[in-house]
Amino acid sequence: MSFSNNGNKPYKKKKSRFYEAPEEPLTEHQKARVLRKMENICLWYIAKSRKTRKELYDRLRERRYPAEFIETVLDKLEEQKDIDDASYAEYFAYSRHHYDRLGQRAIETKLRQKGVAAEIIAEAIDKVDMSDEEENAQVIVERKLRFMRNMDDQKKTQRLVGMLARKGYDMGSAFRIVKEAIQAQKDEDEAEEYQAELDRQVAEKEEPDFS
């Protein structure tokens, strides 16, 4: 038995997070233990946040588990409905569109990166109402513009259009929405300046003598 440096307490070797394949073939009992451990790892990841099949596959491969073992475990989890790419895609599309205000293209890209099949993505998008996509883009731009009053129009346009593009909005629509928002801000500023000038002129007038 190994001991720690002080010679009193036994040294406990830290378990590796990586799977180490034995030299001899696994018995059925040993294989069952490995599969059970892999399943528990997947359930731990799922408990932290929902995962696609591909994401769990990648996590297990990072731990060096054999591909055939991984497929067996993931098939079981799918049968148990612990992983469901269709349900995940619908949830992801809805939440990213309505809460993060992402456009359709960005949502599709992110789901592809998570390994969701194209037909499942299409079905998820069809189930989510994205008729307010342009309204979402307008809200995003208006919020950002409040903090960009000291920038020139070209810089505003570049930054805002780039931001909308990263969120998955069509470039043509992005340019139009940004242009309209910048003009609306100018009109608002001019109206405020005009009202301020009127208020100043009224304040400077002498009060009539009512005596």
PDB file of C-alpha atoms in Angstrom:
ATOM      1  CA  MET A   1       0.000   0.000   0.000  1.00  0.00           C
ATOM      2  CA  SER A   2       1.282   3.482  -0.853  1.00  0.00           C
ATOM      3  CA  PHE A   3       1.479   6.189   1.782  1.00  0.00           C
ATOM      4  CA  SER A   4       1.301   9.969   1.605  1.00  0.00           C
ATOM      5  CA  ASN A   5       4.362  12.130   2.192  1.00  0.00           C
ATOM      6  CA  ASN A   6       3.767  12.347   5.936  1.00  0.00           C
ATOM      7  CA  GLY A   7       3.898   8.548   6.128  1.00  0.00           C
ATOM      8  CA  ASN A   8       0.699   8.277   8.165  1.00  0.00           C
ATOM      9  CA  LYS A   9      -2.295   8.235   5.832  1.00  0.00           C
ATOM     10  CA  PRO A  10      -2.544   5.803   2.942  1.00  0.00           C
ATOM     11  CA  TYR A  11      -2.435   7.451  -0.463  1.00  0.00           C
ATOM     12  CA  LYS A  12      -5.581   6.907  -2.488  1.00  0.00           C
ATOM     13  CA  LYS A  13      -5.002   7.032  -6.224  1.00  0.00           C
ATOM     14  CA  LYS A  14      -7.413   9.382  -7.991  1.00  0.00           C
ATOM     15  CA  LYS A  15      -9.698   7.620 -10.440  1.00  0.00           C
ATOM     16  CA  SER A  16      -9.266   8.567 -14.069  1.00  0.00           C
ATOM     17  CA  ARG A  17     -12.274  10.036 -15.894  1.00  0.00           C
ATOM     18  CA  PHE A  18     -11.152   8.185 -19.014  1.00  0.00           C
ATOM     19  CA  TYR A  19     -12.161   4.649 -19.859  1.00  0.00           C
ATOM     20  CA  GLU A  20      -9.237   2.281 -20.003  1.00  0.00           C
ATOM     21  CA  ALA A  21      -9.961  -0.792 -22.103  1.00  0.00           C
ATOM     22  CA  PRO A  22      -8.688  -4.001 -20.489  1.00  0.00           C
ATOM     23  CA  GLU A  23      -6.328  -6.286 -22.340  1.00  0.00           C
ATOM     24  CA  GLU A  24      -8.719  -9.215 -22.013  1.00  0.00           C
ATOM     25  CA  PRO A  25     -12.271  -9.144 -23.445  1.00  0.00           C
ATOM     26  CA  LEU A  26     -14.903  -8.017 -20.949  1.00  0.00           C
ATOM     27  CA  THR A  27     -17.213 -10.561 -19.409  1.00  0.00           C
ATOM     28  CA  GLU A  28     -20.954  -9.878 -19.713  1.00  0.00           C
ATOM     29  CA  HIS A  29     -21.011  -8.791 -16.088  1.00  0.00           C
ATOM     30  CA  GLN A  30     -18.099  -6.376 -16.598  1.00  0.00           C
ATOM     31  CA  LYS A  31     -19.661  -4.977 -19.751  1.00  0.00           C
ATOM     32  CA  ALA A  32     -22.962  -4.404 -17.943  1.00  0.00           C
ATOM     33  CA  ARG A  33     -21.123  -2.443 -15.240  1.00  0.00           C
ATOM     34  CA  VAL A  34     -19.426  -0.250 -17.839  1.00  0.00           C
ATOM     35  CA  LEU A  35     -22.712   0.428 -19.639  1.00  0.00           C
ATOM     36  CA  ARG A  36     -24.420   1.281 -16.369  1.00  0.00           C
ATOM     37  CA  LYS A  37     -21.652   3.732 -15.517  1.00  0.00           C
ATOM     38  CA  MET A  38     -21.931   5.341 -18.967  1.00  0.00           C
ATOM     39  CA  GLU A  39     -25.682   5.664 -18.535  1.00  0.00           C
ATOM     40  CA  ASN A  40     -25.202   7.378 -15.171  1.00  0.00           C
ATOM     41  CA  ILE A  41     -22.725   9.793 -16.734  1.00  0.00           C
ATOM     42  CA  CYS A  42     -25.288  10.693 -19.410  1.00  0.00           C
ATOM     43  CA  LEU A  43     -28.035  11.181 -16.832  1.00  0.00           C
ATOM     44  CA  TRP A  44     -25.720  13.451 -14.856  1.00  0.00           C
ATOM     45  CA  TYR A  45     -25.138  15.617 -17.934  1.00  0.00           C
ATOM     46  CA  ILE A  46     -28.872  15.685 -18.705  1.00  0.00           C
ATOM     47  CA  ALA A  47     -29.671  16.722 -15.128  1.00  0.00           C
ATOM     48  CA  LYS A  48     -27.445  19.760 -15.582  1.00  0.00           C
ATOM     49  CA  SER A  49     -29.071  20.779 -18.875  1.00  0.00           C
ATOM     50  CA  ARG A  50     -30.930  19.112 -21.735  1.00  0.00           C
ATOM     51  CA  LYS A  51     -28.682  17.464 -24.320  1.00  0.00           C
ATOM     52  CA  THR A  52     -29.014  16.104 -27.835  1.00  0.00           C
ATOM     53  CA  ARG A  53     -27.922  12.583 -28.716  1.00  0.00           C
ATOM     54  CA  LYS A  54     -24.861  13.962 -30.535  1.00  0.00           C
ATOM     55  CA  GLU A  55     -23.809  16.060 -27.542  1.00  0.00           C
ATOM     56  CA  LEU A  56     -23.919  13.029 -25.253  1.00  0.00           C
ATOM     57  CA  TYR A  57     -22.095  10.926 -27.836  1.00  0.00           C
ATOM     58  CA  ASP A  58     -19.294  13.510 -27.923  1.00  0.00           C
ATOM     59  CA  ARG A  59     -19.083  13.658 -24.122  1.00  0.00           C
ATOM     60  CA  LEU A  60     -18.646   9.904 -23.896  1.00  0.00           C
ATOM     61  CA  ARG A  61     -16.123   9.796 -26.715  1.00  0.00           C
ATOM     62  CA  GLU A  62     -14.112  12.432 -24.837  1.00  0.00           C
ATOM     63  CA  ARG A  63     -13.950   9.908 -22.019  1.00  0.00           C
ATOM     64  CA  ARG A  64     -12.649   7.311 -24.525  1.00  0.00           C
ATOM     65  CA  TYR A  65     -15.574   4.917 -24.352  1.00  0.00           C
ATOM     66  CA  PRO A  66     -15.949   2.596 -27.361  1.00  0.00           C
ATOM     67  CA  ALA A  67     -18.381   3.825 -30.026  1.00  0.00           C
ATOM     68  CA  GLU A  68     -20.383   0.579 -29.947  1.00  0.00           C
ATOM     69  CA  PHE A  69     -20.916   0.929 -26.178  1.00  0.00           C
ATOM     70  CA  ILE A  70     -22.010   4.524 -26.629  1.00  0.00           C
ATOM     71  CA  GLU A  71     -24.597   3.649 -29.262  1.00  0.00           C
ATOM     72  CA  THR A  72     -26.023   0.955 -26.990  1.00  0.00           C
ATOM     73  CA  VAL A  73     -26.380   3.378 -24.084  1.00  0.00           C
ATOM     74  CA  LEU A  74     -27.872   6.167 -26.201  1.00  0.00           C
ATOM     75  CA  ASP A  75     -30.381   3.780 -27.789  1.00  0.00           C
ATOM     76  CA  LYS A  76     -31.549   2.810 -24.309  1.00  0.00           C
ATOM     77  CA  LEU A  77     -31.834   6.449 -23.212  1.00  0.00           C
ATOM     78  CA  GLU A  78     -33.868   7.233 -26.307  1.00  0.00           C
ATOM     79  CA  GLU A  79     -36.219   4.350 -25.572  1.00  0.00           C
ATOM     80  CA  GLN A  80     -36.638   5.712 -22.055  1.00  0.00           C
ATOM     81  CA  LYS A  81     -37.243   9.221 -23.476  1.00  0.00           C
ATOM     82  CA  ASP A  82     -34.337  10.568 -21.453  1.00  0.00           C
ATOM     83  CA  ILE A  83     -33.062  12.023 -24.723  1.00  0.00           C
ATOM     84  CA  ASP A  84     -35.405  13.185 -27.456  1.00  0.00           C
ATOM     85  CA  ASP A  85     -33.926  15.321 -30.237  1.00  0.00           C
ATOM     86  CA  ALA A  86     -37.344  16.271 -31.620  1.00  0.00           C
ATOM     87  CA  SER A  87     -38.582  17.569 -28.273  1.00  0.00           C
ATOM     88  CA  TYR A  88     -35.249  19.283 -27.627  1.00  0.00           C
ATOM     89  CA  ALA A  89     -35.261  21.013 -31.018  1.00  0.00           C
ATOM     90  CA  GLU A  90     -38.784  22.362 -30.515  1.00  0.00           C
ATOM     91  CA  TYR A  91     -37.938  23.635 -27.029  1.00  0.00           C
ATOM     92  CA  PHE A  92     -34.668  25.164 -28.256  1.00  0.00           C
ATOM     93  CA  ALA A  93     -36.306  26.905 -31.242  1.00  0.00           C
ATOM     94  CA  TYR A  94     -39.106  28.360 -29.116  1.00  0.00           C
ATOM     95  CA  SER A  95     -36.900  29.618 -26.282  1.00  0.00           C
ATOM     96  CA  ARG A  96     -34.162  31.048 -28.500  1.00  0.00           C
ATOM     97  CA  HIS A  97     -36.684  32.856 -30.694  1.00  0.00           C
ATOM     98  CA  HIS A  98     -38.978  34.273 -28.015  1.00  0.00           C
ATOM     99  CA  TYR A  99     -36.458  34.930 -25.230  1.00  0.00           C
ATOM    100  CA  ASP A 100     -33.120  35.463 -27.007  1.00  0.00           C
ATOM    101  CA  ARG A 101     -34.834  36.917 -30.123  1.00  0.00           C
ATOM    102  CA  LEU A 102     -32.739  34.825 -32.503  1.00  0.00           C
ATOM    103  CA  GLY A 103     -33.722  34.621 -36.161  1.00  0.00           C
ATOM    104  CA  GLN A 104     -34.595  31.394 -37.919  1.00  0.00           C
ATOM    105  CA  ARG A 105     -31.216  30.967 -39.639  1.00  0.00           C
ATOM    106  CA  ALA A 106     -29.288  31.264 -36.362  1.00  0.00           C
ATOM    107  CA  ILE A 107     -31.569  28.727 -34.683  1.00  0.00           C
ATOM    108  CA  GLU A 108     -31.134  26.274 -37.551  1.00  0.00           C
ATOM    109  CA  THR A 109     -27.349  26.702 -37.463  1.00  0.00           C
ATOM    110  CA  LYS A 110     -27.123  26.118 -33.712  1.00  0.00           C
ATOM    111  CA  LEU A 111     -29.286  22.996 -33.895  1.00  0.00           C
ATOM    112  CA  ARG A 112     -27.140  21.605 -36.724  1.00  0.00           C
ATOM    113  CA  GLN A 113     -24.055  22.207 -34.587  1.00  0.00           C
ATOM    114  CA  LYS A 114     -25.723  20.173 -31.834  1.00  0.00           C
ATOM    115  CA  GLY A 115     -26.124  17.275 -34.245  1.00  0.00           C
ATOM    116  CA  VAL A 116     -29.877  17.478 -34.783  1.00  0.00           C
ATOM    117  CA  ALA A 117     -31.040  15.982 -38.093  1.00  0.00           C
ATOM    118  CA  ALA A 118     -32.231  18.376 -40.811  1.00  0.00           C
ATOM    119  CA  GLU A 119     -35.763  16.957 -40.933  1.00  0.00           C
ATOM    120  CA  ILE A 120     -36.136  17.306 -37.156  1.00  0.00           C
ATOM    121  CA  ILE A 121     -34.958  20.922 -37.340  1.00  0.00           C
ATOM    122  CA  ALA A 122     -37.463  21.687 -40.094  1.00  0.00           C
ATOM    123  CA  GLU A 123     -40.306  20.176 -38.068  1.00  0.00           C
ATOM    124  CA  ALA A 124     -39.302  22.163 -34.971  1.00  0.00           C
ATOM    125  CA  ILE A 125     -39.159  25.431 -36.916  1.00  0.00           C
ATOM    126  CA  ASP A 126     -42.599  24.751 -38.401  1.00  0.00           C
ATOM    127  CA  LYS A 127     -44.064  24.375 -34.902  1.00  0.00           C
ATOM    128  CA  VAL A 128     -42.740  27.738 -33.686  1.00  0.00           C
ATOM    129  CA  ASP A 129     -44.494  30.968 -34.664  1.00  0.00           C
ATOM    130  CA  MET A 130     -41.805  33.203 -36.141  1.00  0.00           C
ATOM    131  CA  SER A 131     -44.140  35.762 -37.695  1.00  0.00           C
ATOM    132  CA  ASP A 132     -42.789  38.338 -35.213  1.00  0.00           C
ATOM    133  CA  GLU A 133     -39.200  37.958 -36.434  1.00  0.00           C
ATOM    134  CA  GLU A 134     -39.067  41.482 -37.895  1.00  0.00           C
ATOM    135  CA  GLU A 135     -40.626  42.942 -34.763  1.00  0.00           C
ATOM    136  CA  ASN A 136     -37.960  41.198 -32.672  1.00  0.00           C
ATOM    137  CA  ALA A 137     -35.233  42.699 -34.851  1.00  0.00           C
ATOM    138  CA  GLN A 138     -36.715  46.175 -34.404  1.00  0.00           C
ATOM    139  CA  VAL A 139     -36.778  45.769 -30.614  1.00  0.00           C
ATOM    140  CA  ILE A 140     -33.141  44.633 -30.568  1.00  0.00           C
ATOM    141  CA  VAL A 141     -32.003  47.575 -32.704  1.00  0.00           C
ATOM    142  CA  GLU A 142     -33.971  50.180 -30.750  1.00  0.00           C
ATOM    143  CA  ARG A 143     -32.493  48.971 -27.463  1.00  0.00           C
ATOM    144  CA  LYS A 144     -28.933  49.122 -28.772  1.00  0.00           C
ATOM    145  CA  LEU A 145     -29.415  52.521 -30.407  1.00  0.00           C
ATOM    146  CA  ARG A 146     -30.079  54.169 -27.052  1.00  0.00           C
ATOM    147  CA  PHE A 147     -26.409  53.704 -26.188  1.00  0.00           C
ATOM    148  CA  MET A 148     -25.031  54.741 -29.590  1.00  0.00           C
ATOM    149  CA  ARG A 149     -26.136  58.373 -29.863  1.00  0.00           C
ATOM    150  CA  ASN A 150     -22.559  59.645 -30.064  1.00  0.00           C
ATOM    151  CA  MET A 151     -21.628  57.382 -33.004  1.00  0.00           C
ATOM    152  CA  ASP A 152     -21.875  58.399 -36.625  1.00  0.00           C
ATOM    153  CA  ASP A 153     -24.489  56.709 -38.810  1.00  0.00           C
ATOM    154  CA  GLN A 154     -21.987  54.514 -40.640  1.00  0.00           C
ATOM    155  CA  LYS A 155     -20.628  52.953 -37.440  1.00  0.00           C
ATOM    156  CA  LYS A 156     -24.141  52.479 -36.102  1.00  0.00           C
ATOM    157  CA  THR A 157     -25.190  50.730 -39.288  1.00  0.00           C
ATOM    158  CA  GLN A 158     -22.151  48.452 -39.399  1.00  0.00           C
ATOM    159  CA  ARG A 159     -22.505  47.345 -35.785  1.00  0.00           C
ATOM    160  CA  LEU A 160     -26.258  46.898 -35.795  1.00  0.00           C
ATOM    161  CA  VAL A 161     -26.437  45.061 -39.111  1.00  0.00           C
ATOM    162  CA  GLY A 162     -23.574  42.796 -38.012  1.00  0.00           C
ATOM    163  CA  MET A 163     -25.378  42.064 -34.750  1.00  0.00           C
ATOM    164  CA  LEU A 164     -28.606  41.147 -36.549  1.00  0.00           C
ATOM    165  CA  ALA A 165     -26.695  38.955 -39.005  1.00  0.00           C
ATOM    166  CA  ARG A 166     -25.113  37.044 -36.108  1.00  0.00           C
ATOM    167  CA  LYS A 167     -28.581  36.532 -34.665  1.00  0.00           C
ATOM    168  CA  GLY A 168     -29.716  34.964 -37.923  1.00  0.00           C
ATOM    169  CA  TYR A 169     -31.648  37.794 -39.568  1.00  0.00           C
ATOM    170  CA  ASP A 170     -31.720  38.337 -43.311  1.00  0.00           C
ATOM    171  CA  MET A 171     -29.151  40.945 -44.419  1.00  0.00           C
ATOM    172  CA  GLY A 172     -31.578  42.819 -46.647  1.00  0.00           C
ATOM    173  CA  SER A 173     -34.146  43.139 -43.884  1.00  0.00           C
ATOM    174  CA  ALA A 174     -31.411  44.006 -41.380  1.00  0.00           C
ATOM    175  CA  PHE A 175     -30.197  46.991 -43.430  1.00  0.00           C
ATOM    176  CA  ARG A 176     -33.742  48.276 -43.876  1.00  0.00           C
ATOM    177  CA  ILE A 177     -34.658  47.900 -40.188  1.00  0.00           C
ATOM    178  CA  VAL A 178     -31.446  49.600 -39.053  1.00  0.00           C
ATOM    179  CA  LYS A 179     -31.865  52.472 -41.529  1.00  0.00           C
ATOM    180  CA  GLU A 180     -35.445  53.075 -40.397  1.00  0.00           C
ATOM    181  CA  ALA A 181     -34.459  52.919 -36.715  1.00  0.00           C
ATOM    182  CA  ILE A 182     -31.612  55.413 -37.159  1.00  0.00           C
ATOM    183  CA  GLN A 183     -33.922  57.816 -39.000  1.00  0.00           C
ATOM    184  CA  ALA A 184     -36.579  57.424 -36.301  1.00  0.00           C
ATOM    185  CA  GLN A 185     -33.965  58.271 -33.663  1.00  0.00           C
ATOM    186  CA  LYS A 186     -32.981  61.394 -35.601  1.00  0.00           C
ATOM    187  CA  ASP A 187     -36.617  62.466 -35.891  1.00  0.00           C
ATOM    188  CA  GLU A 188     -37.091  61.907 -32.172  1.00  0.00           C
ATOM    189  CA  ASP A 189     -33.981  63.937 -31.320  1.00  0.00           C
ATOM    190  CA  GLU A 190     -35.068  66.799 -33.618  1.00  0.00           C
ATOM    191  CA  ALA A 191     -38.543  66.822 -32.065  1.00  0.00           C
ATOM    192  CA  GLU A 192     -37.041  66.979 -28.567  1.00  0.00           C
ATOM    193  CA  GLU A 193     -34.699  69.807 -29.590  1.00  0.00           C
ATOM    194  CA  TYR A 194     -37.581  71.726 -31.161  1.00  0.00           C
ATOM    195  CA  GLN A 195     -39.730  71.319 -28.049  1.00  0.00           C
ATOM    196  CA  ALA A 196     -36.840  72.382 -25.829  1.00  0.00           C
ATOM    197  CA  GLU A 197     -36.370  75.529 -27.929  1.00  0.00           C
ATOM    198  CA  LEU A 198     -40.086  76.373 -27.650  1.00  0.00           C
ATOM    199  CA  ASP A 199     -39.940  75.878 -23.885  1.00  0.00           C
ATOM    200  CA  ARG A 200     -36.898  78.148 -23.701  1.00  0.00           C
ATOM    201  CA  GLN A 201     -38.582  80.897 -25.709  1.00  0.00           C
ATOM    202  CA  VAL A 202     -41.697  80.727 -23.530  1.00  0.00           C
ATOM    203  CA  ALA A 203     -39.607  80.875 -20.373  1.00  0.00           C
ATOM    204  CA  GLU A 204     -37.724  83.959 -21.611  1.00  0.00           C
ATOM    205  CA  LYS A 205     -40.883  85.988 -22.298  1.00  0.00           C
ATOM    206  CA  GLU A 206     -41.739  88.556 -19.633  1.00  0.00           C
ATOM    207  CA  GLU A 207     -44.762  87.747 -17.540  1.00  0.00           C
ATOM    208  CA  PRO A 208     -47.623  90.167 -18.288  1.00  0.00           C
ATOM    209  CA  ASP A 209     -48.568  92.763 -15.657  1.00  0.00           C
ATOM    210  CA  PHE A 210     -51.921  91.643 -14.260  1.00  0.00           C
ATOM    211  CA  SER A 211     -52.186  94.446 -11.700  1.00  0.00           C
TER     212      SER A 211
END
